[in-house]
Amino acid sequence: MVAGAAVAVALAGTWAFAQETPAAKPAQCAALEQDLFIDLKEVVKAGCTPSPAQISKLLENPVANFVSVPFQYDYITVEGPRIGDTKSTQRLQITPTFPTSLGSDWSLIHRVVFPFLGVPLNEGFGECVGMAASEILSCPSFPGALQDPFDRTSGFGDVVYAGVVAPKKSTKIESTGGVFVWGLGTTAVLPTASEEVLGTGKFSAGPTGVVAYLGRTWTAAVFPQHWWSVAGDGKRSDINFTNVQYFVFYAPPGLNPDAAWRIGLSPNISINWAAPGDKVTLPIGLGAGRMVSIGPLPVNIHAEVDYSVIHPDDKPASRWDFRIYITAVIPTFVF
């Protein structure tokens, strides 16, 4: 926390100083600040201040050299057999993202998800996990949980880590003026849930990667992760799960470039290979976002609504997802 405060203060000082002394900018700054794909360290070394549009484009790059702290809130409606009327799941994810240099050509991008959950499932069922049908009536918490099965349980979920190795230099596409970026790595789930019904009870790991096209008006990316359980509570079900987040954003021309407006979507496709019956949830949606300044810090705000056009019909599953992102950007070029 102290380190984070120090980073924010350092950025605030650098950003504020640059904004307070516009007259001192060299003549070439106007051209440098319009290059969306330039290394922003070069902009700062030239005595210029990166523009909001450049910061926004940096944020769209999943393997860029920056530190960010995204806050993501989801309000998800859940429907399915045996649950009666529509229920809701609420999720807040705080996802610090930061790079580690691996020499002059490569970076390791770290992404750690800290989830806080509220689910419509009685915490008493957690004590009965793994019991055979003939034994479950002997579970002390089962009768009470059965009387109110959808009593809400809130707490901390399983921490997810992803580490992606990516080249520092992006590949320019001359025909479009955009760039192509990619990275490969590993991902892991740690059984840190405060209640059994909020987590898997398993240590899980697997591969991950990302590919993205960053254009002047269009941005598209795919970020898949897959986990297999490798250790943990022997009473809990094994994990064989895929999550694929995909991004498509469009920058409308003619709008205020300092606001860096974006229209698009960033849903998560999930495939539970270990589940009996239906396995796939595929949402589509639409949202809009822009950059704002909170004090000296650039902050991206995005709101989105997704609907699961493909979803399990034989078990409770998500339908609507109302999502808000708030991302504070801390570019590493300020250090």
JSON list of N, CA, C and O in Angstrom, two decimals, residues 213-265:
[
{"chain": "A", "resi": 213, "resn": "TYR", "atom": "N", "xyz": [-4.46, -6.75, -32.06]},
{"chain": "A", "resi": 213, "resn": "TYR", "atom": "CA", "xyz": [-4.21, -5.77, -33.11]},
{"chain": "A", "resi": 213, "resn": "TYR", "atom": "C", "xyz": [-4.64, -4.41, -32.57]},
{"chain": "A", "resi": 213, "resn": "TYR", "atom": "O", "xyz": [-5.78, -4.25, -32.11]},
{"chain": "A", "resi": 214, "resn": "LEU", "atom": "N", "xyz": [-3.74, -3.44, -32.60]},
{"chain": "A", "resi": 214, "resn": "LEU", "atom": "CA", "xyz": [-4.02, -2.09, -32.13]},
{"chain": "A", "resi": 214, "resn": "LEU", "atom": "C", "xyz": [-3.96, -1.14, -33.31]},
{"chain": "A", "resi": 214, "resn": "LEU", "atom": "O", "xyz": [-2.88, -0.85, -33.84]},
{"chain": "A", "resi": 215, "resn": "GLY", "atom": "N", "xyz": [-5.12, -0.69, -33.77]},
{"chain": "A", "resi": 215, "resn": "GLY", "atom": "CA", "xyz": [-5.18, 0.25, -34.88]},
{"chain": "A", "resi": 215, "resn": "GLY", "atom": "C", "xyz": [-5.52, 1.64, -34.40]},
{"chain": "A", "resi": 215, "resn": "GLY", "atom": "O", "xyz": [-5.76, 1.88, -33.21]},
{"chain": "A", "resi": 216, "resn": "ARG", "atom": "N", "xyz": [-5.57, 2.57, -35.33]},
{"chain": "A", "resi": 216, "resn": "ARG", "atom": "CA", "xyz": [-5.89, 3.95, -34.95]},
{"chain": "A", "resi": 216, "resn": "ARG", "atom": "C", "xyz": [-7.35, 4.10, -34.57]},
{"chain": "A", "resi": 216, "resn": "ARG", "atom": "O", "xyz": [-7.70, 4.93, -33.73]},
{"chain": "A", "resi": 217, "resn": "THR", "atom": "N", "xyz": [-8.22, 3.30, -35.18]},
{"chain": "A", "resi": 217, "resn": "THR", "atom": "CA", "xyz": [-9.65, 3.38, -34.83]},
{"chain": "A", "resi": 217, "resn": "THR", "atom": "C", "xyz": [-10.18, 2.06, -34.27]},
{"chain": "A", "resi": 217, "resn": "THR", "atom": "O", "xyz": [-11.10, 2.07, -33.46]},
{"chain": "A", "resi": 218, "resn": "TRP", "atom": "N", "xyz": [-9.60, 0.93, -34.68]},
{"chain": "A", "resi": 218, "resn": "TRP", "atom": "CA", "xyz": [-10.07, -0.38, -34.21]},
{"chain": "A", "resi": 218, "resn": "TRP", "atom": "C", "xyz": [-9.00, -1.07, -33.37]},
{"chain": "A", "resi": 218, "resn": "TRP", "atom": "O", "xyz": [-7.81, -1.00, -33.68]},
{"chain": "A", "resi": 219, "resn": "THR", "atom": "N", "xyz": [-9.47, -1.74, -32.33]},
{"chain": "A", "resi": 219, "resn": "THR", "atom": "CA", "xyz": [-8.61, -2.58, -31.49]},
{"chain": "A", "resi": 219, "resn": "THR", "atom": "C", "xyz": [-9.30, -3.92, -31.27]},
{"chain": "A", "resi": 219, "resn": "THR", "atom": "O", "xyz": [-10.51, -3.95, -30.97]},
{"chain": "A", "resi": 220, "resn": "ALA", "atom": "N", "xyz": [-8.57, -5.02, -31.43]},
{"chain": "A", "resi": 220, "resn": "ALA", "atom": "CA", "xyz": [-9.14, -6.35, -31.20]},
{"chain": "A", "resi": 220, "resn": "ALA", "atom": "C", "xyz": [-8.09, -7.22, -30.51]},
{"chain": "A", "resi": 220, "resn": "ALA", "atom": "O", "xyz": [-6.90, -7.14, -30.83]},
{"chain": "A", "resi": 221, "resn": "ALA", "atom": "N", "xyz": [-8.53, -8.03, -29.55]},
{"chain": "A", "resi": 221, "resn": "ALA", "atom": "CA", "xyz": [-7.60, -8.88, -28.81]},
{"chain": "A", "resi": 221, "resn": "ALA", "atom": "C", "xyz": [-8.32, -10.12, -28.31]},
{"chain": "A", "resi": 221, "resn": "ALA", "atom": "O", "xyz": [-9.54, -10.12, -28.11]},
{"chain": "A", "resi": 222, "resn": "VAL", "atom": "N", "xyz": [-7.55, -11.18, -28.09]},
{"chain": "A", "resi": 222, "resn": "VAL", "atom": "CA", "xyz": [-8.05, -12.43, -27.51]},
{"chain": "A", "resi": 222, "resn": "VAL", "atom": "C", "xyz": [-7.08, -12.83, -26.40]},
{"chain": "A", "resi": 222, "resn": "VAL", "atom": "O", "xyz": [-5.87, -12.86, -26.60]},
{"chain": "A", "resi": 223, "resn": "PHE", "atom": "N", "xyz": [-7.65, -13.13, -25.20]},
{"chain": "A", "resi": 223, "resn": "PHE", "atom": "CA", "xyz": [-6.84, -13.47, -24.03]},
{"chain": "A", "resi": 223, "resn": "PHE", "atom": "C", "xyz": [-7.39, -14.77, -23.41]},
{"chain": "A", "resi": 223, "resn": "PHE", "atom": "O", "xyz": [-8.25, -14.74, -22.55]},
{"chain": "A", "resi": 224, "resn": "PRO", "atom": "N", "xyz": [-6.90, -15.95, -23.89]},
{"chain": "A", "resi": 224, "resn": "PRO", "atom": "CA", "xyz": [-7.37, -17.23, -23.35]},
{"chain": "A", "resi": 224, "resn": "PRO", "atom": "C", "xyz": [-6.56, -17.67, -22.13]},
{"chain": "A", "resi": 224, "resn": "PRO", "atom": "O", "xyz": [-5.36, -17.41, -22.04]},
{"chain": "A", "resi": 225, "resn": "GLN", "atom": "N", "xyz": [-7.23, -18.37, -21.22]},
{"chain": "A", "resi": 225, "resn": "GLN", "atom": "CA", "xyz": [-6.58, -19.01, -20.09]},
{"chain": "A", "resi": 225, "resn": "GLN", "atom": "C", "xyz": [-7.24, -20.38, -19.88]},
{"chain": "A", "resi": 225, "resn": "GLN", "atom": "O", "xyz": [-8.45, -20.52, -20.06]},
{"chain": "A", "resi": 226, "resn": "HIS", "atom": "N", "xyz": [-6.42, -21.36, -19.50]},
{"chain": "A", "resi": 226, "resn": "HIS", "atom": "CA", "xyz": [-6.98, -22.69, -19.19]},
{"chain": "A", "resi": 226, "resn": "HIS", "atom": "C", "xyz": [-6.34, -23.22, -17.92]},
{"chain": "A", "resi": 226, "resn": "HIS", "atom": "O", "xyz": [-5.13, -23.04, -17.70]},
{"chain": "A", "resi": 227, "resn": "TRP", "atom": "N", "xyz": [-7.16, -23.88, -17.10]},
{"chain": "A", "resi": 227, "resn": "TRP", "atom": "CA", "xyz": [-6.68, -24.42, -15.83]},
{"chain": "A", "resi": 227, "resn": "TRP", "atom": "C", "xyz": [-7.07, -25.89, -15.67]},
{"chain": "A", "resi": 227, "resn": "TRP", "atom": "O", "xyz": [-8.21, -26.28, -15.97]},
{"chain": "A", "resi": 228, "resn": "TRP", "atom": "N", "xyz": [-6.10, -26.67, -15.20]},
{"chain": "A", "resi": 228, "resn": "TRP", "atom": "CA", "xyz": [-6.34, -28.03, -14.71]},
{"chain": "A", "resi": 228, "resn": "TRP", "atom": "C", "xyz": [-5.97, -28.05, -13.23]},
{"chain": "A", "resi": 228, "resn": "TRP", "atom": "O", "xyz": [-4.95, -27.48, -12.84]},
{"chain": "A", "resi": 229, "resn": "SER", "atom": "N", "xyz": [-6.76, -28.73, -12.41]},
{"chain": "A", "resi": 229, "resn": "SER", "atom": "CA", "xyz": [-6.41, -28.83, -11.00]},
{"chain": "A", "resi": 229, "resn": "SER", "atom": "C", "xyz": [-5.22, -29.77, -10.85]},
{"chain": "A", "resi": 229, "resn": "SER", "atom": "O", "xyz": [-5.13, -30.81, -11.50]},
{"chain": "A", "resi": 230, "resn": "VAL", "atom": "N", "xyz": [-4.28, -29.37, -9.96]},
{"chain": "A", "resi": 230, "resn": "VAL", "atom": "CA", "xyz": [-3.06, -30.16, -9.75]},
{"chain": "A", "resi": 230, "resn": "VAL", "atom": "C", "xyz": [-2.90, -30.58, -8.29]},
{"chain": "A", "resi": 230, "resn": "VAL", "atom": "O", "xyz": [-2.08, -31.46, -7.99]},
{"chain": "A", "resi": 231, "resn": "ALA", "atom": "N", "xyz": [-3.64, -29.99, -7.38]},
{"chain": "A", "resi": 231, "resn": "ALA", "atom": "CA", "xyz": [-3.56, -30.35, -5.96]},
{"chain": "A", "resi": 231, "resn": "ALA", "atom": "C", "xyz": [-4.76, -29.70, -5.27]},
{"chain": "A", "resi": 231, "resn": "ALA", "atom": "O", "xyz": [-5.53, -28.96, -5.87]},
{"chain": "A", "resi": 232, "resn": "GLY", "atom": "N", "xyz": [-4.88, -29.99, -3.96]},
{"chain": "A", "resi": 232, "resn": "GLY", "atom": "CA", "xyz": [-5.95, -29.37, -3.20]},
{"chain": "A", "resi": 232, "resn": "GLY", "atom": "C", "xyz": [-6.84, -30.37, -2.51]},
{"chain": "A", "resi": 232, "resn": "GLY", "atom": "O", "xyz": [-6.46, -31.53, -2.30]},
{"chain": "A", "resi": 233, "resn": "ASP", "atom": "N", "xyz": [-8.01, -29.92, -2.12]},
{"chain": "A", "resi": 233, "resn": "ASP", "atom": "CA", "xyz": [-8.97, -30.72, -1.36]},
{"chain": "A", "resi": 233, "resn": "ASP", "atom": "C", "xyz": [-9.43, -31.90, -2.21]},
{"chain": "A", "resi": 233, "resn": "ASP", "atom": "O", "xyz": [-10.07, -31.73, -3.26]},
{"chain": "A", "resi": 234, "resn": "GLY", "atom": "N", "xyz": [-9.14, -33.11, -1.74]},
{"chain": "A", "resi": 234, "resn": "GLY", "atom": "CA", "xyz": [-9.51, -34.31, -2.48]},
{"chain": "A", "resi": 234, "resn": "GLY", "atom": "C", "xyz": [-11.01, -34.53, -2.57]},
{"chain": "A", "resi": 234, "resn": "GLY", "atom": "O", "xyz": [-11.48, -35.30, -3.42]},
{"chain": "A", "resi": 235, "resn": "LYS", "atom": "N", "xyz": [-11.79, -33.87, -1.71]},
{"chain": "A", "resi": 235, "resn": "LYS", "atom": "CA", "xyz": [-13.25, -34.01, -1.76]},
{"chain": "A", "resi": 235, "resn": "LYS", "atom": "C", "xyz": [-13.88, -33.14, -2.84]},
{"chain": "A", "resi": 235, "resn": "LYS", "atom": "O", "xyz": [-15.04, -33.35, -3.18]},
{"chain": "A", "resi": 236, "resn": "ARG", "atom": "N", "xyz": [-13.14, -32.16, -3.34]},
{"chain": "A", "resi": 236, "resn": "ARG", "atom": "CA", "xyz": [-13.69, -31.24, -4.33]},
{"chain": "A", "resi": 236, "resn": "ARG", "atom": "C", "xyz": [-13.50, -31.78, -5.75]},
{"chain": "A", "resi": 236, "resn": "ARG", "atom": "O", "xyz": [-12.57, -32.53, -6.03]},
{"chain": "A", "resi": 237, "resn": "SER", "atom": "N", "xyz": [-14.37, -31.35, -6.64]},
{"chain": "A", "resi": 237, "resn": "SER", "atom": "CA", "xyz": [-14.32, -31.80, -8.03]},
{"chain": "A", "resi": 237, "resn": "SER", "atom": "C", "xyz": [-13.05, -31.29, -8.71]},
{"chain": "A", "resi": 237, "resn": "SER", "atom": "O", "xyz": [-12.57, -30.18, -8.43]},
{"chain": "A", "resi": 238, "resn": "ASP", "atom": "N", "xyz": [-12.50, -32.09, -9.63]},
{"chain": "A", "resi": 238, "resn": "ASP", "atom": "CA", "xyz": [-11.34, -31.67, -10.40]},
{"chain": "A", "resi": 238, "resn": "ASP", "atom": "C", "xyz": [-11.73, -30.53, -11.33]},
{"chain": "A", "resi": 238, "resn": "ASP", "atom": "O", "xyz": [-12.87, -30.42, -11.79]},
{"chain": "A", "resi": 239, "resn": "ILE", "atom": "N", "xyz": [-10.74, -29.69, -11.65]},
{"chain": "A", "resi": 239, "resn": "ILE", "atom": "CA", "xyz": [-10.96, -28.52, -12.49]},
{"chain": "A", "resi": 239, "resn": "ILE", "atom": "C", "xyz": [-10.39, -28.77, -13.89]},
{"chain": "A", "resi": 239, "resn": "ILE", "atom": "O", "xyz": [-9.25, -29.21, -14.04]},
{"chain": "A", "resi": 240, "resn": "ASN", "atom": "N", "xyz": [-11.20, -28.48, -14.89]},
{"chain": "A", "resi": 240, "resn": "ASN", "atom": "CA", "xyz": [-10.77, -28.51, -16.29]},
{"chain": "A", "resi": 240, "resn": "ASN", "atom": "C", "xyz": [-11.58, -27.40, -16.97]},
{"chain": "A", "resi": 240, "resn": "ASN", "atom": "O", "xyz": [-12.67, -27.63, -17.49]},
{"chain": "A", "resi": 241, "resn": "PHE", "atom": "N", "xyz": [-11.04, -26.17, -16.96]},
{"chain": "A", "resi": 241, "resn": "PHE", "atom": "CA", "xyz": [-11.85, -24.98, -17.24]},
{"chain": "A", "resi": 241, "resn": "PHE", "atom": "C", "xyz": [-11.09, -24.03, -18.14]},
{"chain": "A", "resi": 241, "resn": "PHE", "atom": "O", "xyz": [-9.90, -23.77, -17.95]},
{"chain": "A", "resi": 242, "resn": "THR", "atom": "N", "xyz": [-11.80, -23.49, -19.13]},
{"chain": "A", "resi": 242, "resn": "THR", "atom": "CA", "xyz": [-11.24, -22.51, -20.06]},
{"chain": "A", "resi": 242, "resn": "THR", "atom": "C", "xyz": [-11.99, -21.19, -19.94]},
{"chain": "A", "resi": 242, "resn": "THR", "atom": "O", "xyz": [-13.23, -21.18, -19.89]},
{"chain": "A", "resi": 243, "resn": "ASN", "atom": "N", "xyz": [-11.25, -20.09, -19.89]},
{"chain": "A", "resi": 243, "resn": "ASN", "atom": "CA", "xyz": [-11.83, -18.75, -19.94]},
{"chain": "A", "resi": 243, "resn": "ASN", "atom": "C", "xyz": [-11.15, -17.99, -21.07]},
{"chain": "A", "resi": 243, "resn": "ASN", "atom": "O", "xyz": [-9.92, -17.95, -21.16]},
{"chain": "A", "resi": 244, "resn": "VAL", "atom": "N", "xyz": [-11.96, -17.41, -21.97]},
{"chain": "A", "resi": 244, "resn": "VAL", "atom": "CA", "xyz": [-11.42, -16.64, -23.09]},
{"chain": "A", "resi": 244, "resn": "VAL", "atom": "C", "xyz": [-12.07, -15.26, -23.06]},
{"chain": "A", "resi": 244, "resn": "VAL", "atom": "O", "xyz": [-13.28, -15.13, -23.29]},
{"chain": "A", "resi": 245, "resn": "GLN", "atom": "N", "xyz": [-11.28, -14.24, -22.77]},
{"chain": "A", "resi": 245, "resn": "GLN", "atom": "CA", "xyz": [-11.79, -12.87, -22.85]},
{"chain": "A", "resi": 245, "resn": "GLN", "atom": "C", "xyz": [-11.41, -12.31, -24.21]},
{"chain": "A", "resi": 245, "resn": "GLN", "atom": "O", "xyz": [-10.27, -12.42, -24.64]},
{"chain": "A", "resi": 246, "resn": "TYR", "atom": "N", "xyz": [-12.40, -11.72, -24.88]},
{"chain": "A", "resi": 246, "resn": "TYR", "atom": "CA", "xyz": [-12.11, -11.10, -26.18]},
{"chain": "A", "resi": 246, "resn": "TYR", "atom": "C", "xyz": [-12.53, -9.64, -26.14]},
{"chain": "A", "resi": 246, "resn": "TYR", "atom": "O", "xyz": [-13.49, -9.26, -25.47]},
{"chain": "A", "resi": 247, "resn": "PHE", "atom": "N", "xyz": [-11.76, -8.81, -26.85]},
{"chain": "A", "resi": 247, "resn": "PHE", "atom": "CA", "xyz": [-11.96, -7.36, -26.86]},
{"chain": "A", "resi": 247, "resn": "PHE", "atom": "C", "xyz": [-12.14, -6.89, -28.29]},
{"chain": "A", "resi": 247, "resn": "PHE", "atom": "O", "xyz": [-11.36, -7.26, -29.17]},
{"chain": "A", "resi": 248, "resn": "VAL", "atom": "N", "xyz": [-13.12, -6.04, -28.51]},
{"chain": "A", "resi": 248, "resn": "VAL", "atom": "CA", "xyz": [-13.26, -5.32, -29.78]},
{"chain": "A", "resi": 248, "resn": "VAL", "atom": "C", "xyz": [-13.68, -3.90, -29.43]},
{"chain": "A", "resi": 248, "resn": "VAL", "atom": "O", "xyz": [-14.73, -3.70, -28.81]},
{"chain": "A", "resi": 249, "resn": "PHE", "atom": "N", "xyz": [-12.86, -2.91, -29.81]},
{"chain": "A", "resi": 249, "resn": "PHE", "atom": "CA", "xyz": [-13.16, -1.51, -29.51]},
{"chain": "A", "resi": 249, "resn": "PHE", "atom": "C", "xyz": [-12.98, -0.65, -30.75]},
{"chain": "A", "resi": 249, "resn": "PHE", "atom": "O", "xyz": [-12.10, -0.90, -31.58]},
{"chain": "A", "resi": 250, "resn": "TYR", "atom": "N", "xyz": [-13.82, 0.37, -30.84]},
{"chain": "A", "resi": 250, "resn": "TYR", "atom": "CA", "xyz": [-13.79, 1.32, -31.95]},
{"chain": "A", "resi": 250, "resn": "TYR", "atom": "C", "xyz": [-13.70, 2.73, -31.39]},
{"chain": "A", "resi": 250, "resn": "TYR", "atom": "O", "xyz": [-14.42, 3.08, -30.44]},
{"chain": "A", "resi": 251, "resn": "ALA", "atom": "N", "xyz": [-12.79, 3.53, -31.95]},
{"chain": "A", "resi": 251, "resn": "ALA", "atom": "CA", "xyz": [-12.63, 4.92, -31.54]},
{"chain": "A", "resi": 251, "resn": "ALA", "atom": "C", "xyz": [-13.36, 5.82, -32.54]},
{"chain": "A", "resi": 251, "resn": "ALA", "atom": "O", "xyz": [-12.87, 6.00, -33.66]},
{"chain": "A", "resi": 252, "resn": "PRO", "atom": "N", "xyz": [-14.53, 6.36, -32.17]},
{"chain": "A", "resi": 252, "resn": "PRO", "atom": "CA", "xyz": [-15.29, 7.19, -33.13]},
{"chain": "A", "resi": 252, "resn": "PRO", "atom": "C", "xyz": [-14.50, 8.44, -33.51]},
{"chain": "A", "resi": 252, "resn": "PRO", "atom": "O", "xyz": [-14.03, 9.16, -32.63]},
{"chain": "A", "resi": 253, "resn": "PRO", "atom": "N", "xyz": [-14.35, 8.70, -34.80]},
{"chain": "A", "resi": 253, "resn": "PRO", "atom": "CA", "xyz": [-13.64, 9.91, -35.22]},
{"chain": "A", "resi": 253, "resn": "PRO", "atom": "C", "xyz": [-14.48, 11.15, -34.95]},
{"chain": "A", "resi": 253, "resn": "PRO", "atom": "O", "xyz": [-15.70, 11.10, -34.88]},
{"chain": "A", "resi": 254, "resn": "GLY", "atom": "N", "xyz": [-13.80, 12.27, -34.76]},
{"chain": "A", "resi": 254, "resn": "GLY", "atom": "CA", "xyz": [-14.51, 13.53, -34.59]},
{"chain": "A", "resi": 254, "resn": "GLY", "atom": "C", "xyz": [-14.83, 13.91, -33.17]},
{"chain": "A", "resi": 254, "resn": "GLY", "atom": "O", "xyz": [-15.20, 15.05, -32.90]},
{"chain": "A", "resi": 255, "resn": "LEU", "atom": "N", "xyz": [-14.71, 12.95, -32.24]},
{"chain": "A", "resi": 255, "resn": "LEU", "atom": "CA", "xyz": [-14.97, 13.26, -30.84]},
{"chain": "A", "resi": 255, "resn": "LEU", "atom": "C", "xyz": [-13.71, 13.84, -30.20]},
{"chain": "A", "resi": 255, "resn": "LEU", "atom": "O", "xyz": [-12.61, 13.76, -30.73]},
{"chain": "A", "resi": 256, "resn": "ASN", "atom": "N", "xyz": [-13.88, 14.41, -29.02]},
{"chain": "A", "resi": 256, "resn": "ASN", "atom": "CA", "xyz": [-12.77, 15.04, -28.30]},
{"chain": "A", "resi": 256, "resn": "ASN", "atom": "C", "xyz": [-11.62, 14.04, -28.12]},
{"chain": "A", "resi": 256, "resn": "ASN", "atom": "O", "xyz": [-11.78, 13.04, -27.41]},
{"chain": "A", "resi": 257, "resn": "PRO", "atom": "N", "xyz": [-10.46, 14.27, -28.76]},
{"chain": "A", "resi": 257, "resn": "PRO", "atom": "CA", "xyz": [-9.37, 13.30, -28.65]},
{"chain": "A", "resi": 257, "resn": "PRO", "atom": "C", "xyz": [-8.83, 13.16, -27.22]},
{"chain": "A", "resi": 257, "resn": "PRO", "atom": "O", "xyz": [-8.32, 12.10, -26.86]},
{"chain": "A", "resi": 258, "resn": "ASP", "atom": "N", "xyz": [-8.94, 14.21, -26.41]},
{"chain": "A", "resi": 258, "resn": "ASP", "atom": "CA", "xyz": [-8.47, 14.11, -25.03]},
{"chain": "A", "resi": 258, "resn": "ASP", "atom": "C", "xyz": [-9.34, 13.17, -24.20]},
{"chain": "A", "resi": 258, "resn": "ASP", "atom": "O", "xyz": [-8.87, 12.61, -23.21]},
{"chain": "A", "resi": 259, "resn": "ALA", "atom": "N", "xyz": [-10.60, 12.99, -24.59]},
{"chain": "A", "resi": 259, "resn": "ALA", "atom": "CA", "xyz": [-11.48, 12.07, -23.87]},
{"chain": "A", "resi": 259, "resn": "ALA", "atom": "C", "xyz": [-11.23, 10.63, -24.27]},
{"chain": "A", "resi": 259, "resn": "ALA", "atom": "O", "xyz": [-11.53, 9.71, -23.51]},
{"chain": "A", "resi": 260, "resn": "ALA", "atom": "N", "xyz": [-10.66, 10.41, -25.47]},
{"chain": "A", "resi": 260, "resn": "ALA", "atom": "CA", "xyz": [-10.33, 9.06, -25.96]},
{"chain": "A", "resi": 260, "resn": "ALA", "atom": "C", "xyz": [-11.52, 8.12, -25.83]},
{"chain": "A", "resi": 260, "resn": "ALA", "atom": "O", "xyz": [-11.43, 7.06, -25.23]},
{"chain": "A", "resi": 261, "resn": "TRP", "atom": "N", "xyz": [-12.65, 8.49, -26.43]},
{"chain": "A", "resi": 261, "resn": "TRP", "atom": "CA", "xyz": [-13.85, 7.66, -26.38]},
{"chain": "A", "resi": 261, "resn": "TRP", "atom": "C", "xyz": [-13.62, 6.33, -27.09]},
{"chain": "A", "resi": 261, "resn": "TRP", "atom": "O", "xyz": [-12.95, 6.26, -28.11]},
{"chain": "A", "resi": 262, "resn": "ARG", "atom": "N", "xyz": [-14.21, 5.25, -26.53]},
{"chain": "A", "resi": 262, "resn": "ARG", "atom": "CA", "xyz": [-14.17, 3.93, -27.14]},
{"chain": "A", "resi": 262, "resn": "ARG", "atom": "C", "xyz": [-15.55, 3.30, -27.03]},
{"chain": "A", "resi": 262, "resn": "ARG", "atom": "O", "xyz": [-16.20, 3.40, -25.99]},
{"chain": "A", "resi": 263, "resn": "ILE", "atom": "N", "xyz": [-15.97, 2.64, -28.10]},
{"chain": "A", "resi": 263, "resn": "ILE", "atom": "CA", "xyz": [-17.21, 1.86, -28.10]},
{"chain": "A", "resi": 263, "resn": "ILE", "atom": "C", "xyz": [-16.84, 0.42, -28.42]},
{"chain": "A", "resi": 263, "resn": "ILE", "atom": "O", "xyz": [-16.06, 0.16, -29.34]},
{"chain": "A", "resi": 264, "resn": "GLY", "atom": "N", "xyz": [-17.37, -0.54, -27.66]},
{"chain": "A", "resi": 264, "resn": "GLY", "atom": "CA", "xyz": [-17.03, -1.93, -27.93]},
{"chain": "A", "resi": 264, "resn": "GLY", "atom": "C", "xyz": [-17.46, -2.86, -26.83]},
{"chain": "A", "resi": 264, "resn": "GLY", "atom": "O", "xyz": [-18.37, -2.57, -26.05]},
{"chain": "A", "resi": 265, "resn": "LEU", "atom": "N", "xyz": [-16.77, -4.00, -26.76]},
{"chain": "A", "resi": 265, "resn": "LEU", "atom": "CA", "xyz": [-17.15, -5.03, -25.80]},
{"chain": "A", "resi": 265, "resn": "LEU", "atom": "C", "xyz": [-15.92, -5.82, -25.37]},
{"chain": "A", "resi": 265, "resn": "LEU", "atom": "O", "xyz": [-14.92, -5.87, -26.08]}
]
